[in-house]
């Protein structure tokens, strides 16, 4: 099952050298051939997510990157902090393909019936190495998009939508009744607002600027707290007391925000507490760190009793936890609501070469609200 395909393709790769230098290059590699239960996708859209930047930039400061030409193709080169180099020993001097997710059209398949049924269909895929013109994947890594859905529509079907859905599922699995989310004006945060509105889940949204609070209120968010406001901590306690949220997902990671959330949850719990206990309230409070917008150390001022937890949360282990049947259910919901709940918005659409311009990497490397980039490898 094949079309007239090129023998080689362009692929974006990130290399950290043992000398402490980052090289982001556009390499020419062979177009792979699908095996029995695989398909070859012509990639037409792939977002640059915060989770992609860790592999792409490897801790390097985008402001320190310079443009060069390597083997007649654009490249970005710059220093990697020594501490980051030590932490990346397993990838030194190895060109790493980048890009967690994307979407495109199946142009060649293996011999299995499941693979052949996808020929010519538009699919969203999750499998890494998506910043390339073609990607070969197992059928199980593909999500068949509904008729009328373009690759651009479906490019962000996995990381943000499944993470947002996973937060609500985690809440249910662990016996909580409401949620808190930080960096809540992001694409993911806006999806979570819509999910919680549709599912009747109380949600506290923590943002960093007044305009972000206004954006969330425009789409229906009820509880929005601005961490830059003088009365942030008091307003946070009020929102937590009203919603009963005892589970938080923190995208910042560093700094004191996770500790502030636990403290506010404890204060909200104590409003309805009975007898005094020197161990604090008996209400269990949990914050999961799932991002790293703030790279500084996580600071806890332990004034929230003894019934609490702070941990990490990643999408892939969560999907493994709930199993294939539940995962398929969540994926189908994404496909069915891709133009509403899970619609994504992009500041710019760029080619692979344009993604390697100094101006572009400095813009999307800021990870600021409203600066999400989409790569179209076919441009």
Short mmCIF file of C-alpha atoms in Angstrom, two decimals:
data_model
loop_
_atom_site.label_atom_id
_atom_site.label_comp_id
_atom_site.label_asym_id
_atom_site.label_seq_id
_atom_site.Cartn_x
_atom_site.Cartn_y
_atom_site.Cartn_z
CA UNK A 1 0.00 0.00 0.00
CA UNK A 2 2.03 2.97 -1.16
CA UNK A 3 1.99 6.30 -2.93
CA UNK A 4 4.85 7.98 -4.76
CA UNK A 5 7.01 8.85 -1.79
CA UNK A 6 10.46 10.41 -1.52
CA UNK A 7 13.37 8.32 -0.31
CA UNK A 8 14.47 10.91 2.26
CA UNK A 9 12.89 13.58 4.43
CA UNK A 10 13.77 16.47 6.73
CA UNK A 11 13.71 15.93 10.49
CA UNK A 12 14.46 18.35 13.33
CA UNK A 13 16.94 17.00 15.89
CA UNK A 14 18.45 18.25 19.13
CA UNK A 15 21.96 17.25 20.24
CA UNK A 16 23.81 18.07 23.45
CA UNK A 17 27.52 17.58 22.98
CA UNK A 18 29.86 16.31 25.68
CA UNK A 19 31.49 19.73 25.43
CA UNK A 20 28.32 21.39 26.72
CA UNK A 21 26.93 22.75 23.47
CA UNK A 22 23.37 22.48 22.16
CA UNK A 23 22.89 21.94 18.42
CA UNK A 24 19.39 22.02 16.95
CA UNK A 25 19.67 20.90 13.35
CA UNK A 26 17.51 20.07 10.37
CA UNK A 27 18.79 16.70 9.15
CA UNK A 28 18.01 14.64 6.08
CA UNK A 29 17.09 11.05 6.98
CA UNK A 30 15.52 8.05 5.25
CA UNK A 31 11.74 7.80 4.99
CA UNK A 32 10.86 4.65 7.00
CA UNK A 33 8.81 1.73 5.65
CA UNK A 34 5.84 0.56 7.74
CA UNK A 35 5.77 -2.98 9.06
CA UNK A 36 2.64 -5.18 9.26
CA UNK A 37 0.77 -3.24 11.95
CA UNK A 38 2.22 0.20 11.19
CA UNK A 39 1.31 3.22 9.08
CA UNK A 40 3.36 6.00 7.53
CA UNK A 41 1.90 9.45 8.24
CA UNK A 42 2.68 12.56 6.21
CA UNK A 43 2.93 15.02 9.10
CA UNK A 44 1.12 18.28 8.41
CA UNK A 45 0.81 19.80 11.90
CA UNK A 46 2.70 19.38 15.18
CA UNK A 47 2.55 21.78 18.15
CA UNK A 48 5.45 23.02 20.22
CA UNK A 49 4.33 22.12 23.74
CA UNK A 50 6.17 22.94 26.98
CA UNK A 51 6.88 19.20 27.25
CA UNK A 52 8.71 19.38 23.90
CA UNK A 53 10.95 22.24 24.97
CA UNK A 54 12.75 20.17 27.58
CA UNK A 55 14.10 17.85 24.90
CA UNK A 56 14.49 20.56 22.28
CA UNK A 57 16.35 23.16 24.36
CA UNK A 58 17.91 20.85 27.00
CA UNK A 59 18.00 23.64 29.58
CA UNK A 60 19.73 26.12 27.27
CA UNK A 61 18.62 29.75 27.39
CA UNK A 62 16.92 30.63 24.06
CA UNK A 63 18.47 34.11 24.31
CA UNK A 64 21.92 32.51 24.09
CA UNK A 65 21.31 30.62 20.84
CA UNK A 66 22.82 31.77 17.57
CA UNK A 67 21.83 30.92 14.01
CA UNK A 68 24.25 28.96 11.83
CA UNK A 69 24.14 26.80 8.71
CA UNK A 70 25.04 23.11 9.03
CA UNK A 71 25.18 20.95 5.87
CA UNK A 72 23.32 23.67 3.93
CA UNK A 73 20.44 23.67 6.46
CA UNK A 74 19.55 26.16 9.23
CA UNK A 75 20.71 25.33 12.74
CA UNK A 76 20.71 26.85 16.22
CA UNK A 77 23.75 26.52 18.47
CA UNK A 78 24.42 27.69 22.00
CA UNK A 79 25.75 26.79 25.45
CA UNK A 80 24.04 24.41 27.89
CA UNK A 81 24.50 25.16 31.62
CA UNK A 82 27.00 22.76 33.23
CA UNK A 83 24.40 21.50 35.71
CA UNK A 84 22.09 20.59 32.83
CA UNK A 85 24.89 18.79 30.99
CA UNK A 86 25.56 16.62 34.03
CA UNK A 87 21.88 15.70 34.22
CA UNK A 88 21.80 14.78 30.52
CA UNK A 89 24.59 12.19 30.50
CA UNK A 90 22.35 9.63 28.80
CA UNK A 91 21.80 11.76 25.69
CA UNK A 92 25.22 13.37 25.18
CA UNK A 93 26.38 13.42 21.52
CA UNK A 94 23.17 11.66 20.40
CA UNK A 95 20.92 13.49 17.89
CA UNK A 96 17.42 13.34 19.41
CA UNK A 97 14.29 13.71 17.22
CA UNK A 98 11.77 16.08 18.81
CA UNK A 99 7.98 16.50 18.87
CA UNK A 100 5.56 14.51 21.02
CA UNK A 101 2.37 14.73 18.98
CA UNK A 102 0.85 15.86 15.72
CA UNK A 103 -1.50 14.97 12.91
CA UNK A 104 -1.44 14.18 9.22
CA UNK A 105 -2.59 11.83 6.50
CA UNK A 106 -1.71 8.13 6.25
CA UNK A 107 0.13 7.66 2.95
CA UNK A 108 1.44 4.09 3.28
CA UNK A 109 0.51 1.12 5.46
CA UNK A 110 1.60 -2.31 6.53
CA UNK A 111 -0.32 -5.44 5.56
CA UNK A 112 -2.64 -5.78 8.55
CA UNK A 113 -6.32 -5.02 8.10
CA UNK A 114 -6.23 -2.39 10.82
CA UNK A 115 -3.33 -0.61 9.12
CA UNK A 116 -4.85 -0.78 5.63
CA UNK A 117 -8.13 0.68 6.91
CA UNK A 118 -6.32 3.94 7.70
CA UNK A 119 -4.85 4.56 4.22
CA UNK A 120 -5.75 8.06 3.09
CA UNK A 121 -7.35 8.92 6.46
CA UNK A 122 -6.48 11.86 8.69
CA UNK A 123 -5.11 10.77 12.05
CA UNK A 124 -3.70 12.33 15.19
CA UNK A 125 -0.65 10.58 16.58
CA UNK A 126 1.39 10.42 19.77
CA UNK A 127 4.80 8.85 19.56
CA UNK A 128 7.67 11.32 19.50
CA UNK A 129 9.84 12.44 16.55
CA UNK A 130 6.94 14.42 15.08
CA UNK A 131 9.01 17.38 13.89
CA UNK A 132 9.68 15.64 10.60
CA UNK A 133 7.97 15.34 7.24
CA UNK A 134 6.94 11.70 7.79
CA UNK A 135 6.47 9.47 10.81
CA UNK A 136 6.03 5.70 10.98
CA UNK A 137 3.91 4.49 13.92
CA UNK A 138 1.91 1.56 15.18
CA UNK A 139 -1.82 1.64 14.51
CA UNK A 140 -2.38 1.77 18.27
CA UNK A 141 -0.58 5.15 18.40
CA UNK A 142 -3.07 6.71 15.99
CA UNK A 143 -6.42 8.35 16.65
CA UNK A 144 -8.70 8.37 13.61
CA UNK A 145 -10.17 11.85 13.36
CA UNK A 146 -13.80 12.39 12.51
CA UNK A 147 -14.72 13.50 8.96
CA UNK A 148 -14.15 17.21 8.46
CA UNK A 149 -11.32 17.40 10.99
CA UNK A 150 -8.08 18.76 9.48
CA UNK A 151 -4.54 17.95 10.67
CA UNK A 152 -4.33 21.46 12.11
CA UNK A 153 -7.53 20.81 14.09
CA UNK A 154 -6.19 17.51 15.41
CA UNK A 155 -2.54 18.40 15.96
CA UNK A 156 -2.95 18.83 19.73
CA UNK A 157 -5.26 15.87 20.36
CA UNK A 158 -3.12 14.15 22.96
CA UNK A 159 -0.87 16.06 25.35
CA UNK A 160 -3.15 18.90 26.46
CA UNK A 161 -6.58 17.24 26.08
CA UNK A 162 -5.61 13.94 27.71
CA UNK A 163 -3.74 15.75 30.48
CA UNK A 164 -6.80 17.89 31.24
CA UNK A 165 -9.08 14.85 31.16
CA UNK A 166 -6.53 12.94 33.24
CA UNK A 167 -6.71 15.56 35.97
CA UNK A 168 -10.46 15.09 36.32
CA UNK A 169 -10.09 11.29 36.18
CA UNK A 170 -7.37 11.43 38.86
CA UNK A 171 -9.71 13.49 41.04
CA UNK A 172 -12.37 10.81 40.77
CA UNK A 173 -9.98 7.90 41.25
CA UNK A 174 -8.46 9.41 44.39
CA UNK A 175 -11.72 10.45 46.04
CA UNK A 176 -11.56 14.24 45.73
CA UNK A 177 -14.57 16.32 44.70
CA UNK A 178 -13.03 19.48 43.22
CA UNK A 179 -9.83 20.67 41.56
CA UNK A 180 -7.30 23.49 41.54
CA UNK A 181 -5.11 24.29 38.54
CA UNK A 182 -2.25 26.78 38.13
CA UNK A 183 -1.10 28.59 34.97
CA UNK A 184 -4.78 28.19 34.23
CA UNK A 185 -5.03 30.53 31.23
CA UNK A 186 -2.97 28.19 29.04
CA UNK A 187 -4.50 26.18 26.19
CA UNK A 188 -4.65 23.23 28.58
CA UNK A 189 -6.18 25.38 31.31
CA UNK A 190 -8.92 26.63 29.02
CA UNK A 191 -9.72 23.04 28.07
CA UNK A 192 -9.93 22.10 31.75
CA UNK A 193 -12.37 24.95 32.40
CA UNK A 194 -14.65 23.64 29.64
CA UNK A 195 -14.39 20.03 30.85
CA UNK A 196 -15.27 20.99 34.41
CA UNK A 197 -18.17 23.16 33.30
CA UNK A 198 -19.54 20.28 31.21
CA UNK A 199 -18.99 17.66 33.90
CA UNK A 200 -20.14 19.76 36.85
CA UNK A 201 -16.76 19.70 38.60
CA UNK A 202 -15.89 22.73 40.81
CA UNK A 203 -12.58 24.23 39.66
CA UNK A 204 -10.27 26.86 41.16
CA UNK A 205 -8.11 28.57 38.52
CA UNK A 206 -4.86 30.27 39.55
CA UNK A 207 -3.47 32.78 37.03
CA UNK A 208 -0.62 35.28 37.06
CA UNK A 209 -2.16 38.42 35.52
CA UNK A 210 -5.52 40.24 35.54
CA UNK A 211 -5.99 39.83 31.77
CA UNK A 212 -5.66 36.06 32.17
CA UNK A 213 -8.38 36.11 34.82
CA UNK A 214 -10.62 38.05 32.44
CA UNK A 215 -9.97 35.54 29.65
CA UNK A 216 -11.08 32.61 31.82
CA UNK A 217 -14.15 34.39 33.09
CA UNK A 218 -15.17 35.06 29.48
CA UNK A 219 -15.33 31.30 28.83
CA UNK A 220 -17.33 30.62 31.98
CA UNK A 221 -14.83 30.09 34.81
CA UNK A 222 -16.35 30.89 38.22
CA UNK A 223 -13.39 30.74 40.61
CA UNK A 224 -10.34 32.62 39.29
CA UNK A 225 -7.57 33.84 41.59
CA UNK A 226 -4.73 36.12 40.48
CA UNK A 227 -1.42 35.33 42.19
CA UNK A 228 -0.13 38.86 41.45
CA UNK A 229 -2.89 40.46 43.55
CA UNK A 230 -2.21 41.70 47.09
CA UNK A 231 -5.10 39.63 48.46
CA UNK A 232 -4.13 36.45 46.59
CA UNK A 233 -3.80 34.17 49.61
CA UNK A 234 -7.07 35.30 51.18
CA UNK A 235 -8.95 34.92 47.90
CA UNK A 236 -7.38 31.50 47.37
CA UNK A 237 -8.61 30.29 50.76
CA UNK A 238 -12.10 31.61 50.00
CA UNK A 239 -12.23 29.79 46.65
CA UNK A 240 -10.98 26.53 48.15
CA UNK A 241 -13.46 26.75 51.03
CA UNK A 242 -16.34 27.37 48.62
CA UNK A 243 -15.43 24.56 46.21
CA UNK A 244 -13.99 22.04 48.66
CA UNK A 245 -11.01 21.48 46.32
CA UNK A 246 -8.37 19.29 47.97
CA UNK A 247 -6.47 18.27 44.81
CA UNK A 248 -4.23 20.67 42.90
CA UNK A 249 -2.22 20.41 39.68
CA UNK A 250 0.70 22.83 39.51
CA UNK A 251 2.34 23.68 36.18
CA UNK A 252 4.97 25.98 37.69
CA UNK A 253 6.82 23.44 39.83
CA UNK A 254 9.36 25.74 41.45
CA UNK A 255 9.00 28.56 43.94
CA UNK A 256 6.51 28.74 46.79
CA UNK A 257 3.20 28.30 44.93
CA UNK A 258 2.71 24.59 45.69
CA UNK A 259 3.28 25.30 49.39
CA UNK A 260 0.87 28.24 49.29
CA UNK A 261 -1.79 25.98 47.80
CA UNK A 262 -1.37 23.35 50.53
CA UNK A 263 -1.47 26.05 53.18
CA UNK A 264 -4.65 27.53 51.71
CA UNK A 265 -6.26 24.09 51.51
CA UNK A 266 -5.48 23.58 55.19
CA UNK A 267 -6.89 26.99 56.11
CA UNK A 268 -10.06 26.21 54.13
CA UNK A 269 -10.39 22.85 55.91
CA UNK A 270 -9.93 24.42 59.34
CA UNK A 271 -12.88 26.74 58.77
CA UNK A 272 -15.15 23.75 59.26
CA UNK A 273 -12.97 21.80 61.67
CA UNK A 274 -14.21 20.58 65.03
CA UNK A 275 -11.76 20.04 67.87
CA UNK A 276 -8.25 21.43 67.73
CA UNK A 277 -5.40 19.07 66.85
CA UNK A 278 -1.73 19.98 66.86
CA UNK A 279 -1.37 17.74 63.80
CA UNK A 280 -3.70 19.95 61.76
CA UNK A 281 -6.90 18.99 60.00
CA UNK A 282 -7.70 15.41 59.05
CA UNK A 283 -8.58 16.49 55.49
CA UNK A 284 -6.09 15.01 53.03
CA UNK A 285 -4.61 17.56 50.65
CA UNK A 286 -2.65 16.64 47.50
CA UNK A 287 -0.73 18.77 45.00
CA UNK A 288 0.76 17.23 41.87
CA UNK A 289 3.52 19.05 39.99
CA UNK A 290 3.15 18.32 36.28
CA UNK A 291 5.21 21.13 34.70
CA UNK A 292 8.31 23.24 35.18
CA UNK A 293 7.54 26.84 34.24
CA UNK A 294 9.55 27.88 37.30
CA UNK A 295 12.93 26.10 37.42
CA UNK A 296 13.85 27.29 40.91
CA UNK A 297 13.65 24.96 43.96
CA UNK A 298 10.21 24.08 45.30
CA UNK A 299 9.80 25.83 48.67
CA UNK A 300 7.44 24.53 51.36
CA UNK A 301 6.55 26.37 54.56
CA UNK A 302 5.05 23.44 56.45
CA UNK A 303 2.07 25.09 58.08
CA UNK A 304 -0.52 22.72 56.60
CA UNK A 305 -0.64 19.91 59.15
CA UNK A 306 0.33 16.29 58.55
CA UNK A 307 -2.35 15.11 56.13
CA UNK A 308 -0.92 16.10 52.77
CA UNK A 309 1.07 14.96 49.79
CA UNK A 310 3.25 16.53 47.09
CA UNK A 311 4.25 14.50 44.06
CA UNK A 312 4.78 14.43 40.34
CA UNK A 313 2.19 13.62 37.68
CA UNK A 314 2.86 12.59 34.08
CA UNK A 315 0.40 11.68 31.36
CA UNK A 316 1.93 8.41 30.13
CA UNK A 317 2.07 6.68 33.56
CA UNK A 318 -1.49 7.85 34.19
CA UNK A 319 -2.74 6.28 30.95
CA UNK A 320 -0.94 3.06 31.84
CA UNK A 321 -2.64 3.17 35.23
CA UNK A 322 -6.18 3.42 33.83
CA UNK A 323 -5.59 0.89 31.05
CA UNK A 324 -6.39 0.72 27.31
CA UNK A 325 -10.18 0.65 27.58
CA UNK A 326 -10.41 3.82 29.67
CA UNK A 327 -7.72 5.48 27.54
CA UNK A 328 -9.70 4.73 24.37
CA UNK A 329 -12.77 6.31 25.96
CA UNK A 330 -10.87 9.51 26.71
CA UNK A 331 -9.37 9.63 23.21
CA UNK A 332 -12.78 9.26 21.62
CA UNK A 333 -14.10 12.14 23.69
CA UNK A 334 -11.24 14.28 22.38
CA UNK A 335 -12.05 13.35 18.78
CA UNK A 336 -15.75 14.09 19.30
CA UNK A 337 -15.13 17.48 20.93
CA UNK A 338 -12.08 18.63 18.95
CA UNK A 339 -13.86 21.74 17.61
CA UNK A 340 -15.30 22.77 20.99
CA UNK A 341 -13.86 21.64 24.33
CA UNK A 342 -10.47 20.69 22.91
CA UNK A 343 -9.97 23.34 20.24
CA UNK A 344 -6.40 24.66 20.26
CA UNK A 345 -5.19 28.08 19.21
CA UNK A 346 -1.77 28.98 17.81
CA UNK A 347 0.13 32.25 17.61
CA UNK A 348 2.05 31.20 14.49
CA UNK A 349 2.33 28.36 12.00
CA UNK A 350 5.90 27.79 10.83
CA UNK A 351 7.93 25.44 8.68
CA UNK A 352 10.68 23.26 10.13
CA UNK A 353 13.26 25.80 8.97
CA UNK A 354 11.30 28.74 10.38
CA UNK A 355 11.10 26.99 13.76
CA UNK A 356 14.90 27.28 13.84
CA UNK A 357 15.01 31.05 13.47
CA UNK A 358 16.42 32.94 16.45
CA UNK A 359 13.32 35.13 16.77
CA UNK A 360 10.95 32.15 16.71
CA UNK A 361 12.76 30.08 19.34
CA UNK A 362 13.00 33.07 21.65
CA UNK A 363 9.25 33.62 21.32
CA UNK A 364 8.02 30.06 21.83
CA UNK A 365 10.78 29.39 24.35
CA UNK A 366 9.17 31.90 26.74
CA UNK A 367 6.21 29.50 27.24
CA UNK A 368 3.95 32.52 27.67
CA UNK A 369 0.17 32.40 27.31
CA UNK A 370 -0.82 33.03 23.71
CA UNK A 371 2.57 32.16 22.16
CA UNK A 372 1.96 28.53 21.18
CA UNK A 373 3.57 27.63 17.82
CA UNK A 374 2.47 25.02 15.28
CA UNK A 375 5.00 23.38 12.96
CA UNK A 376 3.86 22.30 9.51
CA UNK A 377 6.71 20.15 8.13
CA UNK A 378 5.19 20.27 4.63
CA UNK A 379 5.70 24.04 4.27
#
